[in-house]
CSV table of C-alpha atoms and ligand atoms in Angstrom, one decimal:
chain,number,residue,atom,x,y,z
O,5,MET,CA,6.1,-5.0,-16.3
O,6,GLN,CA,8.6,-3.8,-13.8
O,7,LYS,CA,8.4,-0.2,-12.7
O,8,ARG,CA,11.2,1.9,-14.0
O,9,ILE,CA,13.2,4.2,-11.6
O,10,PHE,CA,15.5,7.0,-12.7
O,11,SER,CA,17.9,9.0,-10.5
O,12,GLY,CA,21.2,10.8,-10.8
O,13,ILE,CA,24.0,12.6,-9.0
O,14,GLN,CA,26.0,15.6,-10.2
O,15,PRO,CA,29.7,15.1,-10.6
O,16,SER,CA,30.7,18.2,-8.6
O,17,GLY,CA,32.4,18.5,-5.2
O,18,VAL,CA,33.1,15.5,-3.0
O,19,LEU,CA,30.6,12.7,-2.5
O,20,HIS,CA,29.8,12.4,1.2
O,21,LEU,CA,27.9,10.1,3.6
O,22,GLY,CA,24.7,12.1,3.0
O,23,ASN,CA,24.8,11.2,-0.7
O,24,TYR,CA,25.4,7.6,0.1
O,25,LEU,CA,22.8,7.2,2.9
O,26,GLY,CA,20.2,9.5,1.2
O,27,ALA,CA,20.6,8.2,-2.3
O,28,ILE,CA,23.0,5.5,-3.4
O,29,LYS,CA,22.3,3.1,-0.6
O,30,ASN,CA,18.6,3.1,-1.4
O,31,TRP,CA,19.4,2.7,-5.1
O,32,VAL,CA,21.3,-0.5,-4.4
O,33,ALA,CA,18.3,-1.9,-2.7
O,34,LEU,CA,15.8,-0.7,-5.3
O,35,GLN,CA,17.7,-2.2,-8.2
O,36,GLU,CA,16.5,-5.7,-7.1
O,37,LYS,CA,12.8,-4.9,-7.5
O,38,TYR,CA,12.7,-2.3,-10.3
O,39,ASP,CA,14.1,-1.5,-13.7
O,40,PRO,CA,16.7,1.0,-12.7
O,41,ILE,CA,18.6,3.8,-14.6
O,42,PHE,CA,21.3,5.7,-12.8
O,43,CYS,CA,22.8,8.7,-14.5
O,44,VAL,CA,25.8,10.9,-13.8
O,45,VAL,CA,24.3,14.3,-14.5
O,46,ASP,CA,27.3,16.3,-15.8
O,47,LEU,CA,25.1,18.9,-17.7
O,48,HIS,CA,23.6,19.8,-14.4
O,49,ALA,CA,27.0,20.1,-12.8
O,50,ILE,CA,28.0,22.8,-15.2
O,51,THR,CA,25.3,25.2,-14.0
O,52,VAL,CA,27.9,26.3,-11.6
O,53,PRO,CA,31.5,26.8,-12.8
O,54,GLN,CA,33.6,23.6,-13.2
O,55,LYS,CA,37.2,23.1,-14.3
O,56,PRO,CA,37.0,20.9,-17.4
O,57,GLU,CA,39.7,18.5,-16.4
O,58,GLU,CA,38.2,18.1,-12.9
O,59,LEU,CA,34.7,17.6,-14.3
O,60,ARG,CA,35.9,14.8,-16.5
O,61,GLN,CA,37.6,13.2,-13.4
O,62,LYS,CA,34.6,13.7,-11.2
O,63,THR,CA,32.3,12.1,-13.7
O,64,LEU,CA,34.4,9.0,-13.7
O,65,GLU,CA,34.6,9.1,-9.9
O,66,VAL,CA,30.8,9.3,-9.5
O,67,ALA,CA,30.3,6.3,-11.8
O,68,LYS,CA,33.0,4.4,-9.9
O,69,THR,CA,31.2,5.3,-6.6
O,70,TYR,CA,28.0,3.8,-8.0
O,71,LEU,CA,29.8,0.6,-8.8
O,72,ALA,CA,31.8,0.4,-5.6
O,73,ALA,CA,28.6,0.9,-3.5
O,74,GLY,CA,27.0,-2.0,-5.2
O,75,ILE,CA,25.1,-0.7,-8.2
O,76,ASP,CA,25.4,-3.7,-10.5
O,77,PRO,CA,25.7,-2.9,-14.2
O,78,GLU,CA,24.1,-6.2,-15.0
O,79,LYS,CA,20.9,-5.0,-13.3
O,80,SER,CA,21.1,-1.3,-13.7
O,81,LEU,CA,21.7,1.0,-16.6
O,82,ILE,CA,24.5,3.4,-15.8
O,83,PHE,CA,25.4,6.3,-18.1
O,84,VAL,CA,26.6,9.9,-18.4
O,85,GLN,CA,23.9,12.5,-19.2
O,86,SER,CA,25.9,14.4,-21.8
O,87,HIS,CA,26.5,11.1,-23.8
O,88,VAL,CA,22.8,11.2,-24.8
O,89,PRO,CA,22.1,14.6,-26.5
O,90,GLU,CA,18.4,13.9,-26.4
O,91,HIS,CA,18.4,15.1,-22.8
O,92,ALA,CA,19.3,18.6,-23.9
O,93,GLU,CA,17.0,18.4,-26.8
O,94,LEU,CA,14.0,17.4,-24.7
O,95,ALA,CA,14.9,20.0,-22.1
O,96,TRP,CA,14.7,22.7,-24.8
O,97,ILE,CA,11.2,21.6,-25.9
O,98,LEU,CA,10.0,21.4,-22.3
O,99,ASN,CA,11.4,24.9,-21.7
O,100,THR,CA,8.8,26.1,-24.2
O,101,ILE,CA,5.9,24.9,-22.0
O,102,THR,CA,7.4,25.9,-18.7
O,103,LYS,CA,6.3,29.1,-17.0
O,104,ILE,CA,8.8,31.4,-15.6
O,105,PRO,CA,7.1,31.8,-12.2
O,106,GLU,CA,7.1,28.0,-11.8
O,107,LEU,CA,10.9,28.1,-12.0
O,108,GLU,CA,11.2,31.3,-9.9
O,109,ARG,CA,9.5,29.4,-7.0
O,110,MET,CA,12.2,26.7,-6.8
O,111,THR,CA,13.9,26.8,-3.4
O,112,GLN,CA,17.2,25.4,-4.8
O,113,PHE,CA,17.2,28.2,-7.4
O,114,LYS,CA,16.5,30.8,-4.8
O,115,ASP,CA,19.3,29.5,-2.6
O,116,LYS,CA,21.8,29.1,-5.4
O,117,SER,CA,21.1,32.5,-6.8
O,118,LYS,CA,22.1,34.0,-3.5
O,119,ALA,CA,25.3,32.0,-3.4
O,120,PHE,CA,26.2,32.7,-7.1
O,121,ARG,CA,24.8,36.2,-7.5
O,122,GLN,CA,27.8,37.2,-9.6
O,123,ASN,CA,27.2,34.4,-12.0
O,124,LEU,CA,23.5,33.9,-12.3
O,125,ASN,CA,23.2,32.0,-15.5
O,126,ALA,CA,20.1,30.8,-17.3
O,127,GLY,CA,21.2,27.2,-16.9
O,128,LEU,CA,20.8,27.5,-13.1
O,129,PHE,CA,17.3,28.8,-13.7
O,130,ASN,CA,16.4,26.0,-16.2
O,131,TYR,CA,18.0,23.3,-14.1
O,132,PRO,CA,14.6,21.7,-13.1
O,133,VAL,CA,13.6,21.5,-16.8
O,134,LEU,CA,16.7,19.5,-17.7
O,135,MET,CA,15.9,17.2,-14.7
O,136,ALA,CA,12.4,16.8,-16.0
O,137,ALA,CA,13.8,15.8,-19.4
O,138,ASP,CA,16.1,13.2,-17.7
O,139,ILE,CA,13.1,11.6,-16.1
O,140,LEU,CA,10.5,11.8,-18.8
O,141,LEU,CA,12.8,10.6,-21.6
O,142,TYR,CA,12.9,7.1,-20.1
O,143,ASP,CA,9.2,6.9,-18.9
O,144,ALA,CA,10.4,6.6,-15.3
O,145,ASN,CA,7.6,5.7,-12.9
O,146,LEU,CA,9.6,6.4,-9.8
O,147,VAL,CA,12.3,8.9,-8.9
O,148,PRO,CA,14.2,8.1,-5.8
O,149,VAL,CA,15.6,11.4,-4.4
O,150,GLY,CA,16.3,13.2,-1.1
O,151,GLU,CA,13.8,15.6,0.3
O,152,ASP,CA,15.5,18.6,-1.3
O,153,GLN,CA,14.6,17.3,-4.8
O,154,LEU,CA,10.9,16.9,-4.3
O,155,GLN,CA,10.0,20.2,-5.8
O,156,HIS,CA,11.9,19.4,-8.9
O,157,VAL,CA,10.1,16.1,-9.3
O,158,GLU,CA,6.9,18.0,-8.9
O,159,ILE,CA,7.9,20.2,-11.9
O,160,ALA,CA,8.6,17.0,-13.9
O,161,ARG,CA,5.1,15.8,-13.1
O,162,THR,CA,3.5,19.1,-14.1
O,163,LEU,CA,5.4,19.2,-17.4
O,164,ALA,CA,4.5,15.6,-18.2
O,165,ARG,CA,0.8,16.3,-17.7
O,166,ARG,CA,1.0,19.6,-19.5
O,167,PHE,CA,2.7,18.1,-22.5
O,168,ASN,CA,0.3,15.2,-22.6
O,169,SER,CA,-2.7,17.5,-22.6
O,170,LEU,CA,-1.2,19.8,-25.2
O,171,PHE,CA,0.1,17.1,-27.6
O,172,GLY,CA,-1.6,13.9,-26.6
O,173,GLU,CA,-0.5,11.0,-24.3
O,174,THR,CA,3.3,10.9,-24.5
O,175,PHE,CA,5.0,10.8,-21.1
O,176,VAL,CA,4.5,8.8,-17.9
O,177,VAL,CA,3.8,11.0,-15.0
O,178,PRO,CA,6.5,10.1,-12.5
O,179,GLU,CA,6.2,9.8,-8.7
O,180,PRO,CA,8.8,10.8,-6.3
O,181,PHE,CA,10.1,8.0,-4.1
O,182,VAL,CA,11.6,9.1,-0.8
O,183,VAL,CA,13.1,6.8,1.8
O,184,LYS,CA,12.3,8.2,5.2
O,185,GLU,CA,15.5,7.3,7.0
O,186,GLY,CA,18.5,9.0,5.6
O,187,MET,CA,16.3,11.5,3.8
O,188,ARG,CA,18.2,14.3,5.4
O,189,ILE,CA,21.6,13.6,6.9
O,190,MET,CA,22.6,16.8,8.7
O,191,GLY,CA,26.0,18.6,8.9
O,192,LEU,CA,28.3,17.3,11.7
O,193,ASP,CA,29.2,20.9,12.5
O,194,ASP,CA,25.6,22.2,12.3
O,195,PRO,CA,22.7,19.8,12.7
O,196,LYS,CA,20.2,22.4,11.5
O,197,LYS,CA,21.6,22.3,7.9
O,198,LYS,CA,21.9,19.3,5.7
O,199,MET,CA,25.3,17.7,5.2
O,200,SER,CA,26.5,19.3,2.0
O,201,LYS,CA,29.4,19.2,-0.4
O,202,SER,CA,29.4,22.9,-0.7
O,203,ALA,CA,29.7,23.4,3.1
O,204,ALA,CA,32.3,26.0,4.2
O,205,SER,CA,34.1,23.6,6.5
O,206,GLU,CA,35.2,20.0,5.8
O,207,TYR,CA,34.1,19.2,9.4
O,208,ASN,CA,30.5,19.4,8.0
O,209,TYR,CA,30.7,16.1,6.2
O,210,ILE,CA,32.4,12.8,6.0
O,211,SER,CA,33.7,12.3,2.5
O,212,LEU,CA,33.5,8.8,1.0
O,213,THR,CA,37.3,9.1,0.5
O,214,ASP,CA,38.2,10.2,4.1
O,215,THR,CA,40.9,8.2,5.8
O,216,PRO,CA,40.1,6.4,9.0
O,217,GLU,CA,42.1,9.0,11.0
O,218,LYS,CA,40.2,11.8,9.4
O,219,ILE,CA,36.8,10.1,10.1
O,220,ARG,CA,37.7,9.6,13.7
O,221,GLU,CA,38.8,13.2,14.0
O,222,LYS,CA,35.6,14.5,12.3
O,223,ILE,CA,33.3,12.4,14.5
O,224,LYS,CA,35.2,13.4,17.6
O,225,LYS,CA,34.7,17.1,16.7
O,226,ALA,CA,31.0,16.7,15.7
O,227,VAL,CA,28.8,19.0,17.7
O,228,THR,CA,26.6,17.4,20.3
O,229,ASP,CA,23.6,18.7,22.3
O,230,SER,CA,23.4,19.7,25.8
O,231,GLY,CA,23.0,16.8,28.2
O,232,LYS,CA,24.8,13.5,28.4
O,233,GLU,CA,22.4,10.8,27.5
O,234,ILE,CA,22.0,9.2,24.1
O,235,ARG,CA,18.5,10.2,23.3
O,236,TYR,CA,16.6,10.2,20.0
O,237,SER,CA,14.6,13.3,20.0
O,238,ALA,CA,13.9,16.3,17.9
O,239,ASP,CA,15.2,18.6,20.6
O,240,LYS,CA,18.5,16.8,20.4
O,241,PRO,CA,19.2,17.3,16.7
O,242,ALA,CA,22.9,16.7,16.8
O,243,ILE,CA,22.7,13.3,18.6
O,244,LYS,CA,19.7,12.3,16.6
O,245,ASN,CA,21.6,12.8,13.4
O,246,LEU,CA,24.5,10.7,14.7
O,247,ILE,CA,22.1,8.0,15.8
O,248,ASN,CA,20.6,8.0,12.3
O,249,ILE,CA,24.0,7.6,10.7
O,250,TYR,CA,24.9,4.8,13.1
O,251,ALA,CA,21.5,3.0,12.5
O,252,LEU,CA,21.6,3.3,8.7
O,253,LEU,CA,25.2,1.9,8.5
O,254,ASP,CA,24.5,-0.8,11.1
O,255,ASN,CA,21.2,-1.7,9.5
O,256,ALA,CA,19.6,-1.2,12.9
O,257,LYS,CA,16.7,0.8,14.2
O,258,PRO,CA,17.5,4.1,16.0
O,259,LYS,CA,15.6,2.7,19.0
O,260,GLU,CA,18.0,-0.3,19.2
O,261,ILE,CA,21.0,2.0,19.1
O,262,VAL,CA,19.6,4.1,21.9
O,263,GLU,CA,18.9,1.0,24.0
O,264,SER,CA,22.4,-0.3,23.6
O,265,TYR,CA,23.8,3.0,24.9
O,266,HIS,CA,21.6,3.2,27.9
O,267,GLY,CA,23.7,4.7,30.8
O,268,LYS,CA,26.6,5.5,28.5
O,269,GLY,CA,27.9,8.9,27.4
O,270,TYR,CA,28.6,10.8,24.2
O,271,ALA,CA,32.3,10.0,24.2
O,272,GLU,CA,31.8,6.2,24.1
O,273,PHE,CA,29.0,6.5,21.6
O,274,LYS,CA,31.1,8.7,19.3
O,275,LYS,CA,34.0,6.4,19.5
O,276,ASP,CA,31.9,3.4,18.4
O,277,LEU,CA,30.2,5.4,15.7
O,278,ALA,CA,33.6,6.3,14.3
O,279,GLU,CA,34.4,2.6,14.1
O,280,VAL,CA,31.1,1.9,12.4
O,281,VAL,CA,31.8,4.5,9.8
O,282,VAL,CA,35.4,3.3,9.3
O,283,GLY,CA,34.1,-0.3,9.1
O,284,PHE,CA,31.8,0.7,6.2
O,285,LEU,CA,34.2,3.1,4.4
O,286,GLU,CA,37.3,1.0,4.5
O,287,PRO,CA,35.9,-1.9,2.4
O,288,PHE,CA,34.1,0.6,0.2
O,289,GLN,CA,37.3,2.4,-0.6
O,290,GLU,CA,39.1,-0.9,-1.2
O,291,LYS,CA,36.5,-1.8,-3.8
O,292,TYR,CA,36.6,1.6,-5.2
O,293,ASN,CA,40.4,1.5,-5.6
O,294,GLU,CA,40.2,-1.9,-7.3
O,295,ILE,CA,38.0,-0.7,-10.1
O,296,GLU,CA,40.0,0.4,-13.1
O,297,ASP,CA,39.1,3.5,-15.0
O,298,ARG,CA,39.1,1.4,-18.2
O,299,GLU,CA,36.4,-0.8,-16.7
O,300,VAL,CA,34.2,2.2,-15.8
O,301,LEU,CA,34.7,3.6,-19.3
O,302,ARG,CA,33.6,0.3,-20.8
O,303,ILE,CA,30.4,0.2,-18.6
O,304,LEU,CA,29.6,3.8,-19.4
O,305,GLU,CA,30.0,3.1,-23.1
O,306,GLU,CA,27.6,0.2,-22.9
O,307,GLY,CA,25.2,2.3,-20.9
O,308,LYS,CA,25.5,5.1,-23.5
O,309,SER,CA,24.3,2.9,-26.4
O,310,LYS,CA,21.4,1.4,-24.4
O,311,ALA,CA,20.3,4.8,-23.2
O,312,LYS,CA,20.7,6.4,-26.6
O,313,LYS,CA,18.4,3.8,-28.1
O,314,MET,CA,15.7,4.4,-25.5
O,315,ALA,CA,16.0,8.1,-25.6
O,316,GLY,CA,16.2,8.2,-29.4
O,317,GLU,CA,12.9,6.3,-29.8
O,318,LYS,CA,11.2,8.6,-27.3
O,319,MET,CA,12.4,11.7,-29.0
O,320,GLU,CA,11.1,10.6,-32.4
O,321,LYS,CA,7.7,10.5,-30.9
O,322,VAL,CA,8.1,13.8,-29.2
O,323,ARG,CA,9.3,15.5,-32.4
O,324,GLU,CA,6.4,14.2,-34.3
O,325,LYS,CA,3.9,15.3,-31.7
O,326,VAL,CA,5.3,18.8,-31.5
O,327,GLY,CA,5.4,19.1,-35.3
O,328,LEU,CA,9.1,19.2,-36.1
O,329,LEU,CA,9.6,18.2,-39.7
Q,17,AMP,P1,23.6,16.4,-4.6
Q,17,AMP,O1,24.7,16.2,-3.7
Q,17,AMP,O2,22.8,17.6,-4.3
Q,17,AMP,O3,23.9,16.3,-6.1
Q,17,AMP,O4,22.6,15.2,-4.3
Q,17,AMP,C1,22.7,13.9,-4.8
Q,17,AMP,C2,21.7,13.0,-4.1
Q,17,AMP,O5,22.1,12.9,-2.7
Q,17,AMP,C3,20.3,13.6,-4.1
Q,17,AMP,O6,19.3,12.5,-4.2
Q,17,AMP,C4,20.2,14.3,-2.7
Q,17,AMP,O7,18.8,14.3,-2.3
Q,17,AMP,C5,21.0,13.3,-1.9
Q,17,AMP,N1,21.6,14.1,-0.7
Q,17,AMP,C6,22.5,15.1,-0.8
Q,17,AMP,N2,22.8,15.6,0.4
Q,17,AMP,C7,22.1,14.8,1.3
Q,17,AMP,C8,21.9,14.8,2.7
Q,17,AMP,N3,22.6,15.6,3.5
Q,17,AMP,N4,21.1,13.9,3.3
Q,17,AMP,C9,20.4,13.0,2.5
Q,17,AMP,N5,20.5,13.0,1.2
Q,17,AMP,C10,21.3,13.9,0.6
Q,18,LIG,N1,19.0,17.5,-9.4
Q,18,LIG,C1,19.5,16.3,-8.7
Q,18,LIG,C2,20.3,16.7,-7.5
Q,18,LIG,O1,20.9,17.7,-7.4
Q,18,LIG,C3,20.2,15.4,-9.7
Q,18,LIG,C4,19.4,15.0,-10.8
Q,18,LIG,C5,19.5,15.4,-12.1
Q,18,LIG,C6,18.4,14.0,-10.8
Q,18,LIG,N2,18.6,14.8,-12.9
Q,18,LIG,C7,17.9,13.9,-12.1
Q,18,LIG,C8,17.8,13.2,-9.8
Q,18,LIG,C9,16.8,13.1,-12.4
Q,18,LIG,C10,16.8,12.4,-10.1
Q,18,LIG,C11,16.3,12.3,-11.4
Q,18,LIG,O2,20.4,15.8,-6.6
């Protein structure tokens, strides 16, 4: 039997090159070898305030991004988390076997609770439990994520094992699946922090919807390191990050990029990099714009009924094990 993979992205903020290189690009490759499920996790998105109309729009946009990037609905199951109420139901049950200190340790919670001190809601705290429910409902073997999500996958593993030992074999214990390159694309304005949709400045990221002019401007402005040479080294984090982006989009090795820029300077390198990014994003955007909302809705509807069936069967077992009448 093929191994099942499960992953998801929140419909909040803009999708950027870090999301594509760190997540979606790998999913497209993985869908060939595995049995893949890709979810738009709207219930996770509302752990920080969202405007209802925007949330609806973003949910559609994320699904459309999956499709435009090459996730094939014939091979992959694509659906919206809130369309399958079993996610919330399982999350509730898992909450009852999750220890508060386990959630207090989560780096993402600690970071977000600093940023949203005014609105520290229980959803933000229980976020990893909902993520565990997403994964465990479908017996996923592998969870392809960026480095920042490893701690959350670890909680999912703990909860699967704990449930199994309390109530008997029920869940597959999932493994994280990290792809080394692109694991962490850094901010263009600050190579010490990851490229992020919540960054203060738009010069931190390249949005998947940026125009060619904007992309060229952003790459031109990207910070560089001292020195002149194109070198791939930890003490040159800015240039290293740009080389990573170049290599991933060009399907080359960083070493090959470095060799082809031997004796050349930052300006020339950046100019070419901008064209590589434009060369990727232009056709991507064309595809994106060709996909009609109606078509996305149809695919999500189909995904919903398949996912509901799988989740429904699993939840019946869970309810029985727990002793719900
Ligand atoms: P998020 O934007 O936090 O919802 O993340 C969606 C997916 O993109 C997750 O798998 C993240 O690990 C991945 N991701 C987000 N930002 C980056 C980044 N700067 N570099 C690599 N992967 C990222
Ligand atoms: N928490 C993940 C993120 O912010 C998104 C997510 C939700 C997810 N549920 C998931 C990822 C299940 C993998 C599997 O990126």
